PDB file of C-alpha atoms in Angstrom:
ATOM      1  CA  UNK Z   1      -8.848 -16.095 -10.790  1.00 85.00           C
ATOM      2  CA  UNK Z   2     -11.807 -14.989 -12.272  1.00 86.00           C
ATOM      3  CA  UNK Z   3     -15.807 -16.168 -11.868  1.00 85.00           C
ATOM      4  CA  UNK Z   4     -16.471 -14.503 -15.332  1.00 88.00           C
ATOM      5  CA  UNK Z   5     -13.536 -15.947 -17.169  1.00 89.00           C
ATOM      6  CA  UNK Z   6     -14.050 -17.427 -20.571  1.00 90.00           C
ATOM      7  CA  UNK Z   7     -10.551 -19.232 -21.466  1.00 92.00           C
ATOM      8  CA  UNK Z   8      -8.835 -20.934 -18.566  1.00 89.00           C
ATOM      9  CA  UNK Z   9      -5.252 -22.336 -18.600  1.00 91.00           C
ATOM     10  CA  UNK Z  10      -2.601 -23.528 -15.617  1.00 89.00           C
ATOM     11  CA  UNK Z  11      -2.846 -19.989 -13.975  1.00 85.00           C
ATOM     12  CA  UNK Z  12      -6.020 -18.516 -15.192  1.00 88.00           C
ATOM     13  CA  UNK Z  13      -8.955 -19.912 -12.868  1.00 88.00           C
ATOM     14  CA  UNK Z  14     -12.908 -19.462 -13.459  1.00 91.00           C
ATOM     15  CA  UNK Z  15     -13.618 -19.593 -10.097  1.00 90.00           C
ATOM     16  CA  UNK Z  16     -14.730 -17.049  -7.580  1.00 91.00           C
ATOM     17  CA  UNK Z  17     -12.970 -16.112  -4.118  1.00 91.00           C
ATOM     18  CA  UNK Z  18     -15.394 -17.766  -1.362  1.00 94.00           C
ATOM     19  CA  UNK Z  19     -14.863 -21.477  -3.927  1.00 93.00           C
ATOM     20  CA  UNK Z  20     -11.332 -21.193  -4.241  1.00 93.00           C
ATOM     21  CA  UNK Z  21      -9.020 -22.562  -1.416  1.00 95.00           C
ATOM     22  CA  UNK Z  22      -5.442 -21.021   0.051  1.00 96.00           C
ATOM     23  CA  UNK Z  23      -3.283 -23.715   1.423  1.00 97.00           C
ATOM     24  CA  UNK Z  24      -1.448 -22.248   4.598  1.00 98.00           C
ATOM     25  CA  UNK Z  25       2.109 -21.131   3.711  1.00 98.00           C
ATOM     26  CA  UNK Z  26       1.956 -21.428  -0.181  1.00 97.00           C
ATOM     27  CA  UNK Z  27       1.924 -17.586  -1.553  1.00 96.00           C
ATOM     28  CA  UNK Z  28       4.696 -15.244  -0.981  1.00 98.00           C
ATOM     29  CA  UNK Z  29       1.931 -12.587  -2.468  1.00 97.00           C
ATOM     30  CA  UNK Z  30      -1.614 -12.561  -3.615  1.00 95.00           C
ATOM     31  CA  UNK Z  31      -2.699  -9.504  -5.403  1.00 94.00           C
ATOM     32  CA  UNK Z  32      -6.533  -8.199  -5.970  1.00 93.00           C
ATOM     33  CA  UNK Z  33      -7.019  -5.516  -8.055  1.00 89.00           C
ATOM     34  CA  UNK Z  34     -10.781  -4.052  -7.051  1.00 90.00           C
ATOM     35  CA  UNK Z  35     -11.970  -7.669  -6.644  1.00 91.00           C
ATOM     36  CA  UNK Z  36     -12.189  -9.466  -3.065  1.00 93.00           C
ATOM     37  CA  UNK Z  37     -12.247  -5.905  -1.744  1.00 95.00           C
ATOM     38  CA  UNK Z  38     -14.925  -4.637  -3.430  1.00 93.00           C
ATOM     39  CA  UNK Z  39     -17.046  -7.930  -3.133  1.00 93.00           C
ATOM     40  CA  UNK Z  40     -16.254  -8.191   0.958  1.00 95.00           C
ATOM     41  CA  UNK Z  41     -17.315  -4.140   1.468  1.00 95.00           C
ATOM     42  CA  UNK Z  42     -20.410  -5.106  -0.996  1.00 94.00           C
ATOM     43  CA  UNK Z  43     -21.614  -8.263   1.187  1.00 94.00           C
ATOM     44  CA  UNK Z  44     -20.792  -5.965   4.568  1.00 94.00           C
ATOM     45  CA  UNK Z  45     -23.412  -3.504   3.020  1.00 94.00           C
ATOM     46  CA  UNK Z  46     -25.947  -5.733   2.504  1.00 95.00           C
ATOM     47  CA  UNK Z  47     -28.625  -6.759   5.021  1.00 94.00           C
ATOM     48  CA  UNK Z  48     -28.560 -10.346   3.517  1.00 96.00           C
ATOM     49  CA  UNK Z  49     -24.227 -10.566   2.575  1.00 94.00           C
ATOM     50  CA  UNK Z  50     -22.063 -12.799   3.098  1.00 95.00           C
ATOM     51  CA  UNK Z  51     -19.483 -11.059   5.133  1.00 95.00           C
ATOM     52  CA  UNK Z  52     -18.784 -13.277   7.591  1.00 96.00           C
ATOM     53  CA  UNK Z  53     -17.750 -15.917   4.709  1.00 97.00           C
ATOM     54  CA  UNK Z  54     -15.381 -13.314   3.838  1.00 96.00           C
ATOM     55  CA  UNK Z  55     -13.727 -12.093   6.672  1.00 96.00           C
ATOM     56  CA  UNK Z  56     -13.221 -16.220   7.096  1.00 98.00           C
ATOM     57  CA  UNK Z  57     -11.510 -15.992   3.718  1.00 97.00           C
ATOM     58  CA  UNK Z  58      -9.649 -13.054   4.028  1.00 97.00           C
ATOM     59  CA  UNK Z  59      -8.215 -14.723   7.116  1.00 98.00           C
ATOM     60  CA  UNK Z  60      -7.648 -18.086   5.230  1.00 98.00           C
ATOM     61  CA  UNK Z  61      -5.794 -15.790   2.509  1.00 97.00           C
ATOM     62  CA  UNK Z  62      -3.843 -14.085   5.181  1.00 98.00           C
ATOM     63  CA  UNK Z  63      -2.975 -17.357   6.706  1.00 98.00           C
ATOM     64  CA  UNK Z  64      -1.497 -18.779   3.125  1.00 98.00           C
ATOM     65  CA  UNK Z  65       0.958 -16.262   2.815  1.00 98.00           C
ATOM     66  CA  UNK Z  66       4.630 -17.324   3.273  1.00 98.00           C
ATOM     67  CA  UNK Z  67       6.363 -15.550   6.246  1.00 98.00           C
ATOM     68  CA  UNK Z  68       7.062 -12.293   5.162  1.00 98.00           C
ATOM     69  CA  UNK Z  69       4.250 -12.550   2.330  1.00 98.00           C
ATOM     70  CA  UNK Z  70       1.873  -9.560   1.720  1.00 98.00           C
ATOM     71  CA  UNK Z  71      -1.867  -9.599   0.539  1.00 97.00           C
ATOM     72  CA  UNK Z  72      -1.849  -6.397  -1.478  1.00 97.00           C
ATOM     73  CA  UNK Z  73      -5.666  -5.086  -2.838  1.00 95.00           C
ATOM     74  CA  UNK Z  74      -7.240  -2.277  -3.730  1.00 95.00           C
ATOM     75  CA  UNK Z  75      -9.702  -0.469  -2.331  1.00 95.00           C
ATOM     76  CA  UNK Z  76      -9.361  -0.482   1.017  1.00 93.00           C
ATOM     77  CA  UNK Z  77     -11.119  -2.380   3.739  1.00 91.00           C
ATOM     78  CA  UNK Z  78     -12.714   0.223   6.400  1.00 85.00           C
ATOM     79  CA  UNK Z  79     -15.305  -0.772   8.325  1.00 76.00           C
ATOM     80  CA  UNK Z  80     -16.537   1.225  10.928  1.00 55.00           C
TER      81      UNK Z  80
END
């Protein structure tokens, strides 16, 4: 998955994280690399983000992960 992508095919997705939808129980993991971190600590930042649409999405990614399944991203999400 990625917004700026310029050749798709049946696992590469232009699409960006708040568009794209995580059927409950489908992923056994999902892996960001300095992407839906990054964007989620940017929109908590800003006085105008969209933060709440991500913590809804990070719970909706959470929430498609097969029992057992991890979400594994980088950086870290602290907020204070």
């Amino acid at each position: 998955m990625d917004r700026n992508l310029v050749k798709t095919s049946n696992f590469l997705f232009q699409i960006n994280w708040l568009e794209s939808t995580f059927p409950s129980n489908t992923w056994g993991t999902v892996i960001s690399h300095k992407a839906f971190s990054n964007h989620f600590t940017h929109h908590h930042l800003k006085t105008d983000g969209k933060f709440e649409a991500y913590a809804r999405k990070y719970m909706e990614i959470l929430n498609a992960l097969k029992v057992g399944g991890s979400f594994i991203y980088t950086p870290g999400l602290s907020f204070n």
